[in-house]
C-alpha positions as YAML, in Angstrom:
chain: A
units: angstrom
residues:
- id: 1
  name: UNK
  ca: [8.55, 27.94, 137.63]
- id: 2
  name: UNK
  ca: [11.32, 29.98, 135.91]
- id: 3
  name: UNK
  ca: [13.52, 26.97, 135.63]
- id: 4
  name: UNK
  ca: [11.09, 24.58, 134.30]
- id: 5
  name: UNK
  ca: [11.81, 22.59, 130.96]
- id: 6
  name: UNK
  ca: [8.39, 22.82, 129.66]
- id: 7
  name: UNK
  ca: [5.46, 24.85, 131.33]
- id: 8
  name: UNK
  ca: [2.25, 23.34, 130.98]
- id: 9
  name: UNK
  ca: [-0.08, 25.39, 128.17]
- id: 10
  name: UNK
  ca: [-2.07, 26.74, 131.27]
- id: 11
  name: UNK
  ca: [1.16, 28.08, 132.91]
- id: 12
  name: UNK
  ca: [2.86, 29.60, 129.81]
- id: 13
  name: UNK
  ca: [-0.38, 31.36, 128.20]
- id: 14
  name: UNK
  ca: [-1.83, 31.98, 131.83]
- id: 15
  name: UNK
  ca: [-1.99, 35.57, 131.03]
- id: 16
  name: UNK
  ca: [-4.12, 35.47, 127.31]
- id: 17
  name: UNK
  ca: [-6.33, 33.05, 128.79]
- id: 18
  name: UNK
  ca: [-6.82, 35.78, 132.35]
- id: 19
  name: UNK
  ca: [-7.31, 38.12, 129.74]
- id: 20
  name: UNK
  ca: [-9.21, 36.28, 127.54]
- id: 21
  name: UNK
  ca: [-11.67, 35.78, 130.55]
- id: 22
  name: UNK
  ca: [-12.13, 39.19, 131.43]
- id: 23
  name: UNK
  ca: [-12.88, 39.84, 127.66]
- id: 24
  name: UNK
  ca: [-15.09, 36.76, 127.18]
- id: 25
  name: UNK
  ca: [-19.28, 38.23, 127.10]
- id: 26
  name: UNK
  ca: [-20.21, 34.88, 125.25]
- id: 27
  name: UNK
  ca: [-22.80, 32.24, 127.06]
- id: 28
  name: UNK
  ca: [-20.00, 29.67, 128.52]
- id: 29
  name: UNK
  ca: [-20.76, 25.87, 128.92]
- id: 30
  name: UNK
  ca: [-21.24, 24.71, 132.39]
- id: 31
  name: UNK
  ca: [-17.93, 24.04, 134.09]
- id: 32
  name: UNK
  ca: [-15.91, 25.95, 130.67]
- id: 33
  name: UNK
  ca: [-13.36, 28.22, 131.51]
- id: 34
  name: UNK
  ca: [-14.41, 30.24, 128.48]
- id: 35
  name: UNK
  ca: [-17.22, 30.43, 125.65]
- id: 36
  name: UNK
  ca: [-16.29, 28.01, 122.83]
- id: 37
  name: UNK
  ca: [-15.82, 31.46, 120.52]
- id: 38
  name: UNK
  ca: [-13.09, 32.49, 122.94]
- id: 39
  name: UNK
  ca: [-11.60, 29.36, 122.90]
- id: 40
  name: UNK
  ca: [-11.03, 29.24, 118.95]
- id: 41
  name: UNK
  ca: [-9.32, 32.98, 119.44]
- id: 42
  name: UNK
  ca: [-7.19, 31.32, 121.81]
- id: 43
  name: UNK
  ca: [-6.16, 28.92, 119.38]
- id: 44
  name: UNK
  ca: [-6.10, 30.66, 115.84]
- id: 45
  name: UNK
  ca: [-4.97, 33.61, 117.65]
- id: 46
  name: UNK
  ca: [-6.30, 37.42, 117.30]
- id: 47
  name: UNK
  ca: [-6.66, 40.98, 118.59]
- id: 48
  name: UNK
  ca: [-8.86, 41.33, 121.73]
- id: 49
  name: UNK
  ca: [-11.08, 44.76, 121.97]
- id: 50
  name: UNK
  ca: [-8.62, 46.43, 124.26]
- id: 51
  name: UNK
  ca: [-5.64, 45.46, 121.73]
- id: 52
  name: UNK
  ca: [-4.38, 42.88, 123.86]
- id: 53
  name: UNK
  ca: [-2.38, 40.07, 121.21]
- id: 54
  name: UNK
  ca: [-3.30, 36.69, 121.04]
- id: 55
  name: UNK
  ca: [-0.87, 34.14, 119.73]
- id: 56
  name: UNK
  ca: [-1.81, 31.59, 117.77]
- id: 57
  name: UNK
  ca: [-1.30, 28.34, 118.74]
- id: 58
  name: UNK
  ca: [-2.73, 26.74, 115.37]
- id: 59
  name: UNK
  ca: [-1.47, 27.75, 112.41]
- id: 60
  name: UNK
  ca: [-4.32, 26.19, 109.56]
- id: 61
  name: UNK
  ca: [-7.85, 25.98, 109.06]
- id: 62
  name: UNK
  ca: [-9.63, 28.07, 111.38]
- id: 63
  name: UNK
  ca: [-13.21, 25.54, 110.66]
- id: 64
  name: UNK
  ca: [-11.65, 22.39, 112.04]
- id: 65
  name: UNK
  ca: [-10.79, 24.09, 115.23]
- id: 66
  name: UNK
  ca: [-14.22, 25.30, 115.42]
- id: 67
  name: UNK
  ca: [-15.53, 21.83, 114.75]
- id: 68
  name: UNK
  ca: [-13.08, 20.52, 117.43]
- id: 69
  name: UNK
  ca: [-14.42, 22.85, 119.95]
- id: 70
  name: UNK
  ca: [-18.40, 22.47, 119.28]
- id: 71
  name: UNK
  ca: [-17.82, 18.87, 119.48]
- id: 72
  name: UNK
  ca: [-16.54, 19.11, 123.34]
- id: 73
  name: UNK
  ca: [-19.98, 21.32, 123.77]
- id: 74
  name: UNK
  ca: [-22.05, 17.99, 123.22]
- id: 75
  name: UNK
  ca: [-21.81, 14.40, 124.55]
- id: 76
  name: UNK
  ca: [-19.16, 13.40, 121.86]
- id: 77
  name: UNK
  ca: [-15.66, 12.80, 122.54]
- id: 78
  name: UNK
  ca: [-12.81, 14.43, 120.36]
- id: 79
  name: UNK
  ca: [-10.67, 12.32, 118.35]
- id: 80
  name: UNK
  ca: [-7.63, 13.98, 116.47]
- id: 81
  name: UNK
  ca: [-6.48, 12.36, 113.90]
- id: 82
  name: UNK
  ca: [-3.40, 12.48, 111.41]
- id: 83
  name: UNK
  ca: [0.20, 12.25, 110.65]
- id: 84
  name: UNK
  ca: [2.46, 12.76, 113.16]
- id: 85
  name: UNK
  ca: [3.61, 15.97, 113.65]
- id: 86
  name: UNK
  ca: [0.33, 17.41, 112.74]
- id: 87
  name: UNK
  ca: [0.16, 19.20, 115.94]
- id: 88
  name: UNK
  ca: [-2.52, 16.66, 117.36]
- id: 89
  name: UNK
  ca: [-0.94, 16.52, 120.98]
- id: 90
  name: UNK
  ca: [-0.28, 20.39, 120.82]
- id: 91
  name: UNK
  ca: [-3.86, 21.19, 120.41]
- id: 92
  name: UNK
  ca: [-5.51, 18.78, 122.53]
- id: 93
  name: UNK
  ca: [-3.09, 20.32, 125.20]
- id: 94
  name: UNK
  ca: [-4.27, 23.79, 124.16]
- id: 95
  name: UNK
  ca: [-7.81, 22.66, 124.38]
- id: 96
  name: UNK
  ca: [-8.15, 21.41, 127.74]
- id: 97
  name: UNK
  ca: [-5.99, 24.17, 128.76]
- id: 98
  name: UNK
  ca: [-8.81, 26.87, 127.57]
- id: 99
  name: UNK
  ca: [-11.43, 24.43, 128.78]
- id: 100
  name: UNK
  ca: [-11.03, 23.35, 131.91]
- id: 101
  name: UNK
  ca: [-7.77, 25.28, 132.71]
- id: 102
  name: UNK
  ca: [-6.23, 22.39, 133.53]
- id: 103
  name: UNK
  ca: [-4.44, 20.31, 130.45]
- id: 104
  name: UNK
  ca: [-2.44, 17.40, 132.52]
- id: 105
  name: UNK
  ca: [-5.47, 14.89, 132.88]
- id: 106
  name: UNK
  ca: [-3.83, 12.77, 130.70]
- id: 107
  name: UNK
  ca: [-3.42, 8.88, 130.39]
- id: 108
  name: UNK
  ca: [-0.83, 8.11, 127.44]
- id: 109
  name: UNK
  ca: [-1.26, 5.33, 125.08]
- id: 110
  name: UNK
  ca: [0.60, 2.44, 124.68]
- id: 111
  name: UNK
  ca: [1.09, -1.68, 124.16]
- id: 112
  name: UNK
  ca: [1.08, -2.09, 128.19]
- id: 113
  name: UNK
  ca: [-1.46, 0.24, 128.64]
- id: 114
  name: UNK
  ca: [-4.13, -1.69, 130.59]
- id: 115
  name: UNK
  ca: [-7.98, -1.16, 132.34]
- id: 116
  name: UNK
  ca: [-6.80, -0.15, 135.16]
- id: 117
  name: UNK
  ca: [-4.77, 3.36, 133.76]
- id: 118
  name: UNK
  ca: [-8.19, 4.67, 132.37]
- id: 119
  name: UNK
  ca: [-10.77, 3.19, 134.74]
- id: 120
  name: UNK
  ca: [-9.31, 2.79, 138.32]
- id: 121
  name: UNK
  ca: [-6.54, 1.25, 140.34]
- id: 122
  name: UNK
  ca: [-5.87, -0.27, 143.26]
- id: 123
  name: UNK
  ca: [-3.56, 0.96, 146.55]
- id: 124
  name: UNK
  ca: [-2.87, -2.77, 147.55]
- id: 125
  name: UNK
  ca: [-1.26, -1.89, 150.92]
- id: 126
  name: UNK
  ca: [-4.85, -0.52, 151.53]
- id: 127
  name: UNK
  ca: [-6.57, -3.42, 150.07]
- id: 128
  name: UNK
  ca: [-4.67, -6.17, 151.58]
- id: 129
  name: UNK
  ca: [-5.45, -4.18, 154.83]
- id: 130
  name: UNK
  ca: [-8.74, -2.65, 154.38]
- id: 131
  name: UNK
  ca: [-10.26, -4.90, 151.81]
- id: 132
  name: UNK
  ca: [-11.70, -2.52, 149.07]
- id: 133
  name: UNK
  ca: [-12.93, 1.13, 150.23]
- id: 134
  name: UNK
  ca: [-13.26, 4.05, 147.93]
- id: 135
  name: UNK
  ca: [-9.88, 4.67, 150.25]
- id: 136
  name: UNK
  ca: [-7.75, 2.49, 148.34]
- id: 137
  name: UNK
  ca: [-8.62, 3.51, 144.84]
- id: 138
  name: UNK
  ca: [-6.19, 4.85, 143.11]
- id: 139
  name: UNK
  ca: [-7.88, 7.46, 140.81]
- id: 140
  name: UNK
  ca: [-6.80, 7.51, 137.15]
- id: 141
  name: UNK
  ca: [-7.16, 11.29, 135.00]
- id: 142
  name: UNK
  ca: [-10.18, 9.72, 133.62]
- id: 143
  name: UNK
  ca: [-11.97, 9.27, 136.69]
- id: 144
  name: UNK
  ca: [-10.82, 12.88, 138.20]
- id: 145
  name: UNK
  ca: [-12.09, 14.58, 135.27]
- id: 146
  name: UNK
  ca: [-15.69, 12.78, 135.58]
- id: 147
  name: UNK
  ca: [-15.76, 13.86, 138.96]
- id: 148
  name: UNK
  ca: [-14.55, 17.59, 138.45]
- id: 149
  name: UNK
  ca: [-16.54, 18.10, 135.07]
- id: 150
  name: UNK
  ca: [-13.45, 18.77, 133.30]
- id: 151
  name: UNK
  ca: [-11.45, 17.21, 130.18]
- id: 152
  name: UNK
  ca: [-9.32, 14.17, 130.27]
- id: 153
  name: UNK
  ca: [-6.67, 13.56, 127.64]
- id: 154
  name: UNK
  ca: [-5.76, 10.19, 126.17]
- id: 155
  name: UNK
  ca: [-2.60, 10.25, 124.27]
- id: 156
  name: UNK
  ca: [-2.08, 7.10, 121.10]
- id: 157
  name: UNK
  ca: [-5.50, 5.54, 121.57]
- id: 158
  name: UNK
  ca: [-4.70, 2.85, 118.79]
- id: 159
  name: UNK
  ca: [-1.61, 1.61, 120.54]
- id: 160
  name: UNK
  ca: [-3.46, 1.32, 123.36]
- id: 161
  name: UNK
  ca: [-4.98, -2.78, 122.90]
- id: 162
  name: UNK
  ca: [-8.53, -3.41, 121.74]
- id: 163
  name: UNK
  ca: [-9.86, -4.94, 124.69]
- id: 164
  name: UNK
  ca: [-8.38, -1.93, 126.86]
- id: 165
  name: UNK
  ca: [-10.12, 0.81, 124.48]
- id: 166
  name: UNK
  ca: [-13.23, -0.73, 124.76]
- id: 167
  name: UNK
  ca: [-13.46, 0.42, 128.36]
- id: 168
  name: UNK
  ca: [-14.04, 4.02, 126.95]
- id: 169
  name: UNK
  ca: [-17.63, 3.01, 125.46]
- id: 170
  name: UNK
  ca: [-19.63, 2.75, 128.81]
- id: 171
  name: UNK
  ca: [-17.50, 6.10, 130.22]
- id: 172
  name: UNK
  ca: [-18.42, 7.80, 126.74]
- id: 173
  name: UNK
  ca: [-22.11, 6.44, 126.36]
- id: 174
  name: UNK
  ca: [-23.59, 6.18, 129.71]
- id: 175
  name: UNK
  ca: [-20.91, 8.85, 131.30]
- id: 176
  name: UNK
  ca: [-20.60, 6.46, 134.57]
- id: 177
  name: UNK
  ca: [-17.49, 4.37, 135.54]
- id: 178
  name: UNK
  ca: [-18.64, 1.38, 137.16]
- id: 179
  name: UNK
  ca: [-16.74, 0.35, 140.58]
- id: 180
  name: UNK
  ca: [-18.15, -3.66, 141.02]
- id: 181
  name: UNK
  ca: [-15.90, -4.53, 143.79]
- id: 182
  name: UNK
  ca: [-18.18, -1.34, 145.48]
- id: 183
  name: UNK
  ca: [-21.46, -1.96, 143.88]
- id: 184
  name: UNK
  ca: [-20.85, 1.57, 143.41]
- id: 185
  name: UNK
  ca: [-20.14, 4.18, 140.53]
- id: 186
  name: UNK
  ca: [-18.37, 7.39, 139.59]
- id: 187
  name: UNK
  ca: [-21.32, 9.74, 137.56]
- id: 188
  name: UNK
  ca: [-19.61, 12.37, 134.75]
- id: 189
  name: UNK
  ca: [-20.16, 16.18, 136.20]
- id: 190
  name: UNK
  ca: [-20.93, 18.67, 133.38]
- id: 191
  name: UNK
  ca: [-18.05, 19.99, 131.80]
- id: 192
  name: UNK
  ca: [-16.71, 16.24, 131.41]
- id: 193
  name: UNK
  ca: [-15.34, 15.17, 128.21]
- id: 194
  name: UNK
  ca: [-12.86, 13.39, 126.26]
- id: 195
  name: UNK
  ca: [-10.47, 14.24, 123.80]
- id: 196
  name: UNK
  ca: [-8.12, 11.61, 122.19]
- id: 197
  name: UNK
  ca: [-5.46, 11.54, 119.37]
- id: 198
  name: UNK
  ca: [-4.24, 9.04, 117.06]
- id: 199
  name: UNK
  ca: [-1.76, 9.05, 114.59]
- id: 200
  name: UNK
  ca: [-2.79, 7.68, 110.63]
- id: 201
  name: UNK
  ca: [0.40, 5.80, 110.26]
- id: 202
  name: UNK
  ca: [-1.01, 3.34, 113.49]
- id: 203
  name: UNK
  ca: [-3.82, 2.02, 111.00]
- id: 204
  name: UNK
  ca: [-4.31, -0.96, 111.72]
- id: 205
  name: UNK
  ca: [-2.18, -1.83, 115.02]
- id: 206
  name: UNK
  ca: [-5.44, -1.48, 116.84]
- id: 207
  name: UNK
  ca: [-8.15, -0.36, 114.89]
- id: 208
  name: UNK
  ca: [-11.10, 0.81, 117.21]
- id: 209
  name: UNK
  ca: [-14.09, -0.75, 117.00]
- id: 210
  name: UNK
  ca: [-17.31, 0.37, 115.34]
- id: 211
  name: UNK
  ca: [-18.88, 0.91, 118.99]
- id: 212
  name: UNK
  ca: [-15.87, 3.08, 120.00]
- id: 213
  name: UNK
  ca: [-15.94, 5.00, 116.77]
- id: 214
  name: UNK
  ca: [-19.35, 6.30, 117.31]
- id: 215
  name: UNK
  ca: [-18.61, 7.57, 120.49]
- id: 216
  name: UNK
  ca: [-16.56, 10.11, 118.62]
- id: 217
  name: UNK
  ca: [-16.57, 12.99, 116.87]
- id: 218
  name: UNK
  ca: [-13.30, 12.40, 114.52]
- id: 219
  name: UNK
  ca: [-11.41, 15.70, 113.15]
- id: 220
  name: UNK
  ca: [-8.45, 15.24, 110.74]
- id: 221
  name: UNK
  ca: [-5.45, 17.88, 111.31]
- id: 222
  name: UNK
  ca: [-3.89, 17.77, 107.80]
- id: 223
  name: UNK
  ca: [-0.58, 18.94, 107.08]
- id: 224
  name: UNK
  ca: [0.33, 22.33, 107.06]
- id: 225
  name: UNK
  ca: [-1.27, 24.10, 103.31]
- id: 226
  name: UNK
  ca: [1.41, 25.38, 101.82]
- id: 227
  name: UNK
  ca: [4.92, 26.78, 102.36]
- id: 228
  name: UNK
  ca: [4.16, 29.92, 103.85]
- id: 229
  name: UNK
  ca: [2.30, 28.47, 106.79]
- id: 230
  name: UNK
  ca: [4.54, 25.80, 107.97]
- id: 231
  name: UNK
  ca: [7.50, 28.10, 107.63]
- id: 232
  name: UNK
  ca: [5.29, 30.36, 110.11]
- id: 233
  name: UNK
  ca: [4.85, 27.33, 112.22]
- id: 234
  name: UNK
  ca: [8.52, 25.94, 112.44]
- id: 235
  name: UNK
  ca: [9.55, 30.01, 113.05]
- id: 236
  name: UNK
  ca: [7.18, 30.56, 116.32]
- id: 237
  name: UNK
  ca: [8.10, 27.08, 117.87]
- id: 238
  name: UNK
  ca: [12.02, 27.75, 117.12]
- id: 239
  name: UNK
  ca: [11.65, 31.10, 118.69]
- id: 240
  name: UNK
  ca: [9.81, 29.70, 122.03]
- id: 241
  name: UNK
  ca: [12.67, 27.26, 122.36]
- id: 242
  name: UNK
  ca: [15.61, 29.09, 121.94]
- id: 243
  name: UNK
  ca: [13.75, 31.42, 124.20]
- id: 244
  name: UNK
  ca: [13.32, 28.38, 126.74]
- id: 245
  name: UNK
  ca: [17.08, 27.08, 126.98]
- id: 246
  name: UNK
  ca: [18.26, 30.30, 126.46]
- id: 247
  name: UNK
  ca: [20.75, 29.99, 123.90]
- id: 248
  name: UNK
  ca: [24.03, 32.05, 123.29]
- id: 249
  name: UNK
  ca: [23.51, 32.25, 119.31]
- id: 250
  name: UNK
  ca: [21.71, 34.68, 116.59]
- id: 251
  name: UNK
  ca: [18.15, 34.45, 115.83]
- id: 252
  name: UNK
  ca: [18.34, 31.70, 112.92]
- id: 253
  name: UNK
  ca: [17.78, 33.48, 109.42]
- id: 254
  name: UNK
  ca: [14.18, 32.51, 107.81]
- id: 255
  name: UNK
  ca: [16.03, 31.32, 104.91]
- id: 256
  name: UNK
  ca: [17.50, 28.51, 106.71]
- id: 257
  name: UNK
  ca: [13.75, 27.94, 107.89]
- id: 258
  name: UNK
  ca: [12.78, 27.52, 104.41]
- id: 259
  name: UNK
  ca: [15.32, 25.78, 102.55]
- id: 260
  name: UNK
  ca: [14.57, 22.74, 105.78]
- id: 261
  name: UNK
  ca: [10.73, 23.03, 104.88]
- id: 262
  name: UNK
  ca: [11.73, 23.07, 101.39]
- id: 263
  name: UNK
  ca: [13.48, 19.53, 101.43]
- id: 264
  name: UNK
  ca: [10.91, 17.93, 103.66]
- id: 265
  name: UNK
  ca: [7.95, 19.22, 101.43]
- id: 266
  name: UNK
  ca: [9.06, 18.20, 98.74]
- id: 267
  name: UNK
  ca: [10.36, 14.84, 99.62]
- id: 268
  name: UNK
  ca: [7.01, 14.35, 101.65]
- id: 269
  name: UNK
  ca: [5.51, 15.43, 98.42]
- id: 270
  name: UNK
  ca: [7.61, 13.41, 95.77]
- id: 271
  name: UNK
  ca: [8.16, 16.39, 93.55]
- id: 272
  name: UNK
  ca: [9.84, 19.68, 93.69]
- id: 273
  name: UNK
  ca: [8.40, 22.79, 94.55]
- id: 274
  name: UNK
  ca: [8.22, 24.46, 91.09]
- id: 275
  name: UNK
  ca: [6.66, 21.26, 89.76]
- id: 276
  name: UNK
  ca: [9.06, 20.09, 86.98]
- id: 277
  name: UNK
  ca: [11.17, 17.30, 89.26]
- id: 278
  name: UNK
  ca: [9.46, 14.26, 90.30]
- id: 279
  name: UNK
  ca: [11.43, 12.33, 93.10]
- id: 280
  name: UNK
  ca: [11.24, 8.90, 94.96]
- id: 281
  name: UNK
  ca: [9.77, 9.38, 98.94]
- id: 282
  name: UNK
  ca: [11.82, 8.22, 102.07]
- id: 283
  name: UNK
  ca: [9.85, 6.00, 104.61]
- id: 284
  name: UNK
  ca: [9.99, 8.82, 106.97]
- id: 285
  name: UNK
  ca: [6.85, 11.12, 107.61]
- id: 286
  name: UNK
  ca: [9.28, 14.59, 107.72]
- id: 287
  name: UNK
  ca: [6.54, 16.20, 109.60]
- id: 288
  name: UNK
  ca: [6.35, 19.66, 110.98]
- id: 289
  name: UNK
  ca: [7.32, 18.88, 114.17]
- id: 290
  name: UNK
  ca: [10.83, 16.93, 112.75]
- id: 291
  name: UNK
  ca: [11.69, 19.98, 110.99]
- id: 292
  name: UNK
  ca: [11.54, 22.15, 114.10]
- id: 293
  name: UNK
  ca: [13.51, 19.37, 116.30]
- id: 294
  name: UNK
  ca: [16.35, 19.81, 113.22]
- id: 295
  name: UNK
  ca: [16.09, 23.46, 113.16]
- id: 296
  name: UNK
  ca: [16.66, 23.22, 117.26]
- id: 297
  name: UNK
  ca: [19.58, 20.80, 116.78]
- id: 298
  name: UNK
  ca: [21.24, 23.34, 114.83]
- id: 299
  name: UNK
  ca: [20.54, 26.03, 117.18]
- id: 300
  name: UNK
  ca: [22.22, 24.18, 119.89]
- id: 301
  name: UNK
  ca: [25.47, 22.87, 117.22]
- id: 302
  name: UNK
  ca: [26.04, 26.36, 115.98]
- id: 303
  name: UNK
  ca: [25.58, 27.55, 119.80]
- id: 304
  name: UNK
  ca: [27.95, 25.15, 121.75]
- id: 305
  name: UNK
  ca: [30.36, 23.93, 118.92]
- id: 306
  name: UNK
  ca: [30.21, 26.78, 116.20]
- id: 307
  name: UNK
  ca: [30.17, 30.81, 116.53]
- id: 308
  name: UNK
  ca: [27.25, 31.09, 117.72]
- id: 309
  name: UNK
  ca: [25.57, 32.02, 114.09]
- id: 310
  name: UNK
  ca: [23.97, 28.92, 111.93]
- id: 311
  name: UNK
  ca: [24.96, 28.05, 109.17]
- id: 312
  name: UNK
  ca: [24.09, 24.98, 106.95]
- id: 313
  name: UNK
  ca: [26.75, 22.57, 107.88]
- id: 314
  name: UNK
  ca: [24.78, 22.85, 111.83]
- id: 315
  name: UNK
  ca: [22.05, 21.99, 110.20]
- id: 316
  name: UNK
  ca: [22.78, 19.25, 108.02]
- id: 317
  name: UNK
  ca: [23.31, 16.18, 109.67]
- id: 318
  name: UNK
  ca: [19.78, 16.51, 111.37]
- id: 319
  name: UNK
  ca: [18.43, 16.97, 107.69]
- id: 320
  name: UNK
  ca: [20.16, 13.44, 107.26]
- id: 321
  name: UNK
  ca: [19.00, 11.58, 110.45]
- id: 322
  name: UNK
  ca: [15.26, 12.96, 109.40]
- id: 323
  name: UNK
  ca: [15.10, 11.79, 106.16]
- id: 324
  name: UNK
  ca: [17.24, 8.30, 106.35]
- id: 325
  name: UNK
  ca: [15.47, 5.92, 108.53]
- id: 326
  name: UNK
  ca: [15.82, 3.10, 106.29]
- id: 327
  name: UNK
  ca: [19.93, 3.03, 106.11]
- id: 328
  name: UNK
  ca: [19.29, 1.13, 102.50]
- id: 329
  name: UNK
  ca: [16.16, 2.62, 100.72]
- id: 330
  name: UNK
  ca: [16.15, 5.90, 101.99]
- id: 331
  name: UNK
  ca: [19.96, 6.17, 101.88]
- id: 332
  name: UNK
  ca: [19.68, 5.85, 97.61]
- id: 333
  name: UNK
  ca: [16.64, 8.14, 97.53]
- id: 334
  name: UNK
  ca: [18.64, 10.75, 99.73]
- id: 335
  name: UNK
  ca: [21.48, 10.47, 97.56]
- id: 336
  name: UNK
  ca: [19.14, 10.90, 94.17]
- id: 337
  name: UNK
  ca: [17.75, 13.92, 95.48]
- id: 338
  name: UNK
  ca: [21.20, 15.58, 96.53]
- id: 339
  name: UNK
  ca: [22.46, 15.05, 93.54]
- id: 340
  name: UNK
  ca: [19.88, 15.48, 91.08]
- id: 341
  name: UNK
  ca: [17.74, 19.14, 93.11]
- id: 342
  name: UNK
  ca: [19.96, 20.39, 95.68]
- id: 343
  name: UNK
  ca: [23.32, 20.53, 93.53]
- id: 344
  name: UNK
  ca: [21.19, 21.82, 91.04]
- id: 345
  name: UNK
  ca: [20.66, 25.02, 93.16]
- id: 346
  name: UNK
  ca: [23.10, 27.51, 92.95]
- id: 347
  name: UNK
  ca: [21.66, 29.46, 96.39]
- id: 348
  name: UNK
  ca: [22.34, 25.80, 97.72]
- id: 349
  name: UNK
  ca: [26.00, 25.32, 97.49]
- id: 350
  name: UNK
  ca: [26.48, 25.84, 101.03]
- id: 351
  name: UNK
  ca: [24.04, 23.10, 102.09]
- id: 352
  name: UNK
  ca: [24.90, 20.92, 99.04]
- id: 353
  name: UNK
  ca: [28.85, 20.96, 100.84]
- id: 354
  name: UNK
  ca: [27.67, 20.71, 104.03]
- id: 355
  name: UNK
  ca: [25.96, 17.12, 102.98]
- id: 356
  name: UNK
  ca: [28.87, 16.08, 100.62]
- id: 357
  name: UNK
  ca: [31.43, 16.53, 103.42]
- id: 358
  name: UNK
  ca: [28.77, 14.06, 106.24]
...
């Protein structure tokens, strides 16, 4: 697995959730890898009673995770809900991971997703053949996870259509999957469950119905508090990808770190961090997750096409390409901002340059 992209969570942490196990003297849930208070150590992170280090995989409130996790204990499904680049898929990964020890039941969400990628498919070599056996179903991650009592993921569940979601309600209420063509069905083992994101910015492309709704236990993963935390959080993920692609440059200084969270808070924000500027808002959602793809962009410029130490002008064009999506609005409210906080800055000249000369 060495030269794999991107381990699954069970892979990667295989040895803090082996020793998490041995640790664990909690009452587990039937079919649970580990007791729901080990789980939410996995996540937040900790120090185990032999001194073994957990890292955290969630950097916030340490309540919603709890929340999250009790929820999967009953016969509620998980919905995560927020921005994007709240970490939503990250933790539902980490979840299932600690669960069921197995995070890649997943069915992602789309416009084309239809019935048939969350209830069952058909092998249609078998069925022209055969006519329909439990031999030519094609078993979706849904199904598997009924059968094995373990968690299935579904990825965008309001881009997924209306009529397609709906599907979920029998699964979630009576926890059977129906096979008519068998006069047959599939009955949820213990241990089954579902946990589902969405992303806040989808309201309204397909909304999910009232009955859906109550099938779910909804948790809202907010942006990150304040500075200090998502600085934390863009540091850690940096670190485990330069550490993945193995990169021929210098750890990147925090400061760089912080002068990207910097911009994006405070244009997510629409005023500056010491409280005296107030500034217009691009249409982007400069999320968490955007400024750790622009601190990795600069990584990879200052590794292949610089010295092999970052400096702001690596950075800066993925600063631009975050923040102007719209090439007219957001181009004039980039330009405001550059000119009326970062030139402002003396620490900033660098940066300020950098910008000027794109």
């Amino acid at each position: 697995m060495s030269n794999v992209l991107r381990q699954h969570a069970e892979q990667l942490f295989a040895q803090e959730l082996e020793e998490l196990q041995k640790q664990d003297t909690e009452k587990r849930p039937y079919m649970w890898q580990l007791s729901p208070q080990a789980v939410v150590t996995y996540l937040i992170g900790g120090t185990l009673k032999n001194g073994f280090e957990i890292q955290p995989k969630y950097i916030g409130n340490r309540r919603l995770m709890e929340i999250a996790v009790a929820t999967l204990t009953t016969d509620r499904a998980l919905l995560l809900y927020g921005l994007p680049g709240t970490a939503k898929s990250w933790v539902s990964e980490h979840l299932a991971a600690a669960i069921s020890g197995d995070s890649t039941l997943i069915v992602q969400g789309t416009a084309g997703t239809g019935e048939e990628a969350i209830r069952y498919g058909w092998n249609y070599a078998r069925l022209l053949a055969e006519g329909p056996t439990h031999a030519a179903i094609v078993e979706t991650p849904v199904m598997r996870a009924m059968k094995d009592g373990k968690i299935a993921r579904i990825e965008e569940l309001t881009r997924i259509g209306a009529d397609v979601q709906d599907t979920l309600i029998t699964i979630l209420s009576e926890k059977t999957l129906p096979i008519p063509e068998l006069s047959s069905e599939v009955m949820a083992q213990k241990g089954f469950n579902i946990i589902a994101t969405a992303n806040n910015r989808d309201k309204g492309v397909n909304d999910l119905s009232s009955a859906l709704k109550r099938r779910f236990n909804t948790v809202i993963l907010p942006v990150p508090d304040n500075m200090e935390e998502e600085i934390d959080i863009v540091k850690r993920r940096v670190e485990s990808y330069e550490k993945v692609m193995d990169l021929p440059v210098e750890k990147p200084a925090l400061e760089e770190i912080r002068r990207i969270v910097t911009i994006f808070r405070e244009l997510r924000s629409g005023i500056t961090a010491d409280g005296k500027t107030k500034i217009k808002v691009p249409s982007g959602t400069l999320s968490t997750a955007e400024a750790i793809s622009v601190m990795n962009n600069g990584l990879a410029m200052a590794a292949y096409f610089g010295d092999g130490s970052l400096k702001a002008a690596d950075l800066a064009a993925g600063i631009i390409g975050a923040v102007i999506k719209d090439p007219v609005q957001d181009k004039i409210v980039w330009q405001e901002y550059l000119e009326t906080v970062i030139k402002t800055r003396d620490e900033w000249k660098d940066i300020y340059r950098a910008f000027r000369d794109l």
